[in-house]
């Protein structure tokens, strides 16, 4: 069931281009199945190309034109929709209020119409993935307005926001305002917010990838790989080696797959991903063949992006008909249902290992115990970096909830706790890895209904023989806008678009409430 991606503002459009290139590389390298490809791409009139299920929005034309040109010049088998974008000639001036209250009502009808046209290209709908920054005016302000508009139009569709948290040092003087205004409003309309920190992405690129002066392109590539690792198909399994445990069926509450306008729910005979070879829906990825009419899986020859999105060299055939892949072909719905079932807890942190330069992959020896040990310590310490972990912190440290429950003691280091986590293992032996340490009750809230879900795929990700990512419902809040508000700094720039000091205070009260909830986990 397809997911439609909305790329909002400069950051969202650049991240989106990296995301679709990363997905294309992985789909070309491994047999995830036709249905998985159709989750993010749809067949186009050109039999040699697929079209990304995406809408691009920015208030300046340059970035959107750059993303579309980059996709066309990549040499890959995908492109953006020919008319699936909305631009104007003047930006939002890094002013959240201008994006939300100024441009939002102006572009509402056009934006909703673009999304409707893309939805009608699908036979059913999982939901929306919104990529945006939290620091500026268009991605943050207008992006938040678009999210609210989607909630009004598509009540039962899932909405996930992947938001880039700004540098602590400050890219924009008013970024604390923009960030907290975005977060407080999205908490009311989004089913889950994946927060990616620029500071952490920069440190990953500099320290672990060895890039002396990381660019936004480098950081977007790292973020896109982490996001793709979570959103590619995987198969449910239990935390212990050889276990046959499968997580129980999720309780979807008010969210269900949303039938697209003008189409019946479910895959039609000639719909993308139906496995049918009849009619126009028989479009295949370039140079790919289906195993047979009953399997309906991508196999054999591949467009072969390899380590570069534009490569035309076919990699070896995946073999085996792709068995073991694609059990969960709509990961967005599963992730949001399992991790964000409680309406008061919507913030998600994404961690992944290994974090190393692509040039080092072929010379690195991978072992599951080493990877999972580091990933668990990242969860315990709250770090998103594999490097510089504090190994003295354990779930039983004096500052942990477990220690507090045992009785009063000396103050100790902060121990991170999650409401729920989803661990995804990819590569050789991923189905048999013992990850029981992630099921430690001290790592999650005692009242969590399903604290840990585990899934796997036998295929490599990013050419690594073994890799893992962990998506957790946890967040330690960063708040430093209160001092600015007390001095009324720059508030007049927001007031002229209808945002008052009282509105600021109401938003900050919501953020304080969210922070306190997570502190009680």
Coordinates of N, CA and C in Angstrom, one line a residue, residues 45-153:
X45 N 4.7 6.5 -17.9 CA 4.4 6.2 -19.3 C 5.7 5.7 -20.0
X46 N 6.8 6.1 -19.6 CA 8.1 5.6 -20.1 C 8.4 4.3 -19.5
X47 N 8.4 3.2 -20.3 CA 8.6 1.8 -19.7 C 10.0 1.7 -19.0
X48 N 10.9 2.6 -19.3 CA 12.2 2.5 -18.7 C 12.4 3.3 -17.4
X49 N 11.3 3.9 -17.0 CA 11.4 4.8 -15.8 C 10.3 4.5 -14.8
X50 N 10.5 4.7 -13.5 CA 9.5 4.8 -12.5 C 9.4 6.2 -12.0
X51 N 8.2 6.6 -11.4 CA 8.0 7.9 -10.9 C 7.9 7.8 -9.4
X52 N 8.6 8.7 -8.7 CA 8.5 8.7 -7.3 C 7.2 9.2 -6.8
X53 N 6.6 8.6 -5.8 CA 5.3 9.0 -5.3 C 5.6 10.2 -4.4
X54 N 5.8 11.3 -4.9 CA 6.3 12.5 -4.2 C 5.7 13.8 -4.7
X55 N 5.5 14.7 -3.7 CA 5.1 16.1 -4.1 C 6.2 17.0 -3.5
X56 N 6.7 18.0 -4.3 CA 7.7 18.9 -3.9 C 7.2 20.3 -3.7
X57 N 7.4 20.9 -2.6 CA 6.9 22.2 -2.3 C 8.0 23.1 -1.7
X58 N 8.1 24.3 -2.3 CA 9.0 25.3 -1.7 C 8.6 26.6 -2.2
X59 N 8.9 27.7 -1.4 CA 8.4 29.0 -1.8 C 9.5 29.7 -2.7
X60 N 10.5 29.0 -3.0 CA 11.5 29.5 -4.0 C 11.7 28.4 -5.0
X61 N 11.8 28.7 -6.3 CA 11.9 27.6 -7.3 C 13.2 26.9 -7.4
X62 N 14.3 27.5 -6.9 CA 15.7 27.0 -7.2 C 15.9 25.6 -6.6
X63 N 15.5 25.4 -5.4 CA 15.7 24.1 -4.7 C 14.9 23.0 -5.4
X64 N 13.7 23.2 -5.7 CA 12.8 22.2 -6.3 C 13.4 21.9 -7.7
X65 N 13.8 22.9 -8.5 CA 14.4 22.7 -9.8 C 15.7 21.9 -9.6
X66 N 16.5 22.2 -8.6 CA 17.7 21.4 -8.4 C 17.5 19.9 -8.0
X67 N 16.4 19.7 -7.2 CA 16.1 18.3 -6.9 C 15.6 17.5 -8.1
X68 N 14.8 18.1 -8.9 CA 14.3 17.5 -10.1 C 15.4 17.2 -11.1
X69 N 16.3 18.2 -11.2 CA 17.5 18.0 -12.1 C 18.4 16.9 -11.7
X70 N 18.6 16.9 -10.3 CA 19.5 15.9 -9.8 C 19.0 14.5 -10.0
X71 N 17.7 14.3 -9.9 CA 17.0 13.0 -10.2 C 17.2 12.6 -11.6
X72 N 17.0 13.6 -12.5 CA 17.1 13.3 -14.0 C 18.5 13.0 -14.4
X73 N 19.5 13.6 -13.7 CA 20.9 13.5 -14.1 C 21.6 12.3 -13.4
X74 N 20.8 11.6 -12.5 CA 21.5 10.6 -11.7 C 21.8 9.3 -12.5
X75 N 21.1 9.1 -13.7 CA 21.3 7.9 -14.4 C 20.5 6.8 -13.9
X76 N 19.7 7.0 -12.9 CA 18.9 6.0 -12.2 C 17.6 5.8 -13.0
X77 N 16.8 4.8 -12.5 CA 15.5 4.4 -13.2 C 14.3 5.2 -12.6
X78 N 14.5 6.2 -11.9 CA 13.3 7.0 -11.3 C 13.4 8.5 -11.6
X79 N 12.3 9.1 -11.6 CA 12.2 10.5 -11.8 C 11.1 11.1 -10.9
X80 N 11.1 12.4 -10.7 CA 10.0 13.0 -10.0 C 8.8 13.2 -10.9
X81 N 7.6 13.3 -10.4 CA 6.4 13.6 -11.3 C 6.6 14.9 -12.1
X82 N 6.2 14.9 -13.3 CA 6.5 16.0 -14.2 C 5.8 17.3 -13.8
X83 N 4.7 17.2 -13.1 CA 4.0 18.4 -12.6 C 3.7 18.3 -11.1
X84 N 4.4 17.5 -10.4 CA 4.1 17.3 -9.0 C 4.9 18.2 -8.1
X85 N 4.8 19.5 -8.4 CA 5.6 20.4 -7.5 C 4.8 21.8 -7.4
X86 N 5.1 22.5 -6.4 CA 4.5 23.8 -6.1 C 5.6 24.8 -5.7
X87 N 5.8 25.8 -6.4 CA 6.8 26.8 -6.0 C 6.2 28.2 -6.2
X88 N 6.8 29.2 -5.5 CA 6.5 30.6 -5.6 C 7.8 31.3 -5.8
X89 N 7.8 32.6 -5.9 CA 9.0 33.3 -6.2 C 9.7 34.0 -5.0
X90 N 9.2 33.9 -3.8 CA 9.8 34.5 -2.7 C 9.6 33.6 -1.5
X91 N 10.7 33.4 -0.7 CA 10.7 32.5 0.4 C 10.0 33.1 1.7
X92 N 10.1 32.3 2.8 CA 9.4 32.7 4.0 C 10.2 33.5 5.0
X93 N 11.4 33.8 4.6 CA 12.3 34.7 5.4 C 12.6 34.1 6.8
X94 N 12.7 32.7 6.8 CA 13.0 32.1 8.1 C 12.0 32.4 9.2
X95 N 10.8 32.8 8.8 CA 9.8 33.2 9.7 C 8.6 32.1 9.7
X96 N 8.5 31.4 10.8 CA 7.5 30.3 10.9 C 6.1 30.9 10.7
X97 N 5.8 32.0 11.3 CA 4.5 32.6 11.1 C 4.2 32.9 9.7
X98 N 5.2 33.4 8.9 CA 5.0 33.8 7.5 C 4.6 32.5 6.7
X99 N 5.4 31.4 7.0 CA 5.1 30.2 6.3 C 3.7 29.6 6.7
X100 N 3.4 29.6 8.0 CA 2.1 29.0 8.4 C 0.9 29.9 8.1
X101 N 0.9 31.1 8.6 CA -0.2 32.0 8.5 C -0.2 32.8 7.2
X102 N 1.0 33.0 6.6 CA 1.0 33.8 5.4 C 0.8 32.9 4.1
X103 N 1.8 32.1 3.9 CA 1.8 31.3 2.7 C 0.8 30.1 2.8
X104 N 0.6 29.6 4.0 CA -0.3 28.4 4.1 C -1.7 28.6 3.5
X105 N -2.4 29.6 3.9 CA -3.8 29.8 3.3 C -3.7 30.1 1.8
X106 N -2.6 30.7 1.4 CA -2.5 31.1 -0.1 C -2.3 29.8 -0.9
X107 N -1.6 28.9 -0.5 CA -1.3 27.7 -1.3 C -2.1 26.5 -1.0
X108 N -3.0 26.6 0.0 CA -3.7 25.5 0.5 C -4.4 24.7 -0.6
X109 N -5.2 25.3 -1.4 CA -5.9 24.6 -2.5 C -5.0 23.9 -3.5
X110 N -3.9 24.6 -3.9 CA -3.0 24.1 -4.9 C -2.3 22.9 -4.3
X111 N -1.8 23.0 -3.0 CA -1.1 21.9 -2.4 C -2.0 20.7 -2.2
X112 N -3.2 20.9 -1.7 CA -4.1 19.7 -1.6 C -4.4 19.1 -2.9
X113 N -4.6 19.9 -4.0 CA -4.9 19.3 -5.3 C -3.7 18.5 -5.8
X114 N -2.5 19.0 -5.6 CA -1.3 18.2 -6.0 C -1.3 16.8 -5.3
X115 N -1.5 16.8 -4.0 CA -1.6 15.6 -3.2 C -2.7 14.7 -3.7
X116 N -3.9 15.3 -4.0 CA -5.0 14.5 -4.4 C -4.6 13.7 -5.8
X117 N -4.0 14.4 -6.7 CA -3.6 13.8 -7.9 C -2.6 12.7 -7.7
X118 N -1.7 12.8 -6.8 CA -0.8 11.7 -6.5 C -1.5 10.6 -5.8
X119 N -2.4 10.9 -4.9 CA -3.2 9.8 -4.3 C -4.0 9.0 -5.3
X120 N -4.5 9.7 -6.3 CA -5.3 9.0 -7.3 C -4.5 8.1 -8.2
X121 N -3.2 8.2 -8.1 CA -2.3 7.3 -8.9 C -2.1 6.0 -8.2
X122 N -2.6 5.9 -6.9 CA -2.5 4.6 -6.2 C -3.9 4.0 -6.0
X123 N -3.9 2.6 -5.9 CA -5.1 1.9 -5.7 C -5.5 1.9 -4.2
X124 N -4.6 2.2 -3.3 CA -4.9 2.4 -1.9 C -3.8 3.2 -1.3
X125 N -3.9 3.6 0.0 CA -3.0 4.6 0.6 C -2.6 4.1 2.0
X126 N -1.3 4.0 2.2 CA -0.8 3.8 3.6 C -0.9 5.1 4.4
X127 N -0.2 6.1 3.8 CA -0.2 7.4 4.5 C 0.8 8.3 3.8
X128 N 1.3 9.3 4.6 CA 2.2 10.3 4.1 C 3.4 10.4 4.9
X129 N 4.6 10.6 4.3 CA 5.9 10.9 4.9 C 6.3 12.3 4.5
X130 N 6.3 13.2 5.5 CA 6.7 14.6 5.3 C 8.2 14.8 5.7
X131 N 9.0 15.3 4.8 CA 10.4 15.6 5.1 C 10.5 17.1 5.2
X132 N 11.1 17.6 6.3 CA 11.1 19.1 6.5 C 12.1 19.4 7.6
X133 N 12.5 20.7 7.5 CA 13.4 21.3 8.6 C 12.5 21.9 9.6
X134 N 13.1 22.1 10.8 CA 12.4 22.7 11.9 C 12.9 24.2 12.2
X135 N 13.9 24.6 11.4 CA 14.5 25.9 11.7 C 14.0 27.0 10.9
X136 N 13.5 26.8 9.7 CA 13.2 27.9 8.8 C 11.8 28.3 8.8
X137 N 11.4 28.9 7.7 CA 10.0 29.4 7.5 C 9.1 28.5 6.7
X138 N 9.7 28.0 5.5 CA 8.9 27.2 4.6 C 8.7 25.8 5.1
X139 N 9.9 25.1 5.3 CA 9.8 23.7 5.8 C 9.1 23.6 7.1
X140 N 9.4 24.5 8.0 CA 8.9 24.4 9.4 C 7.4 25.0 9.4
X141 N 7.2 26.2 9.0 CA 5.9 26.9 9.1 C 4.9 26.3 8.1
X142 N 5.3 26.4 6.8 CA 4.4 25.9 5.7 C 4.2 24.4 5.8
X143 N 5.3 23.7 6.1 CA 5.3 22.3 6.3 C 4.3 21.8 7.4
X144 N 4.3 22.6 8.5 CA 3.3 22.3 9.5 C 1.9 22.5 9.1
X145 N 1.7 23.6 8.3 CA 0.4 23.9 7.8 C -0.1 22.8 6.9
X146 N 0.8 22.3 6.0 CA 0.4 21.2 5.1 C 0.1 19.9 5.8
X147 N 0.8 19.6 6.9 CA 0.5 18.5 7.7 C -0.9 18.5 8.3
X148 N -1.3 19.7 8.8 CA -2.6 19.9 9.3 C -3.7 19.8 8.2
X149 N -3.4 20.3 7.0 CA -4.3 20.2 5.9 C -4.5 18.7 5.5
X150 N -3.4 17.9 5.5 CA -3.5 16.5 5.2 C -4.4 15.8 6.2
X151 N -4.2 16.1 7.5 CA -5.0 15.5 8.5 C -6.5 15.8 8.3
X152 N -6.8 17.0 7.9 CA -8.2 17.4 7.6 C -8.8 16.6 6.4
X153 N -7.9 16.4 5.4 CA -8.4 15.8 4.2 C -8.4 14.3 4.2

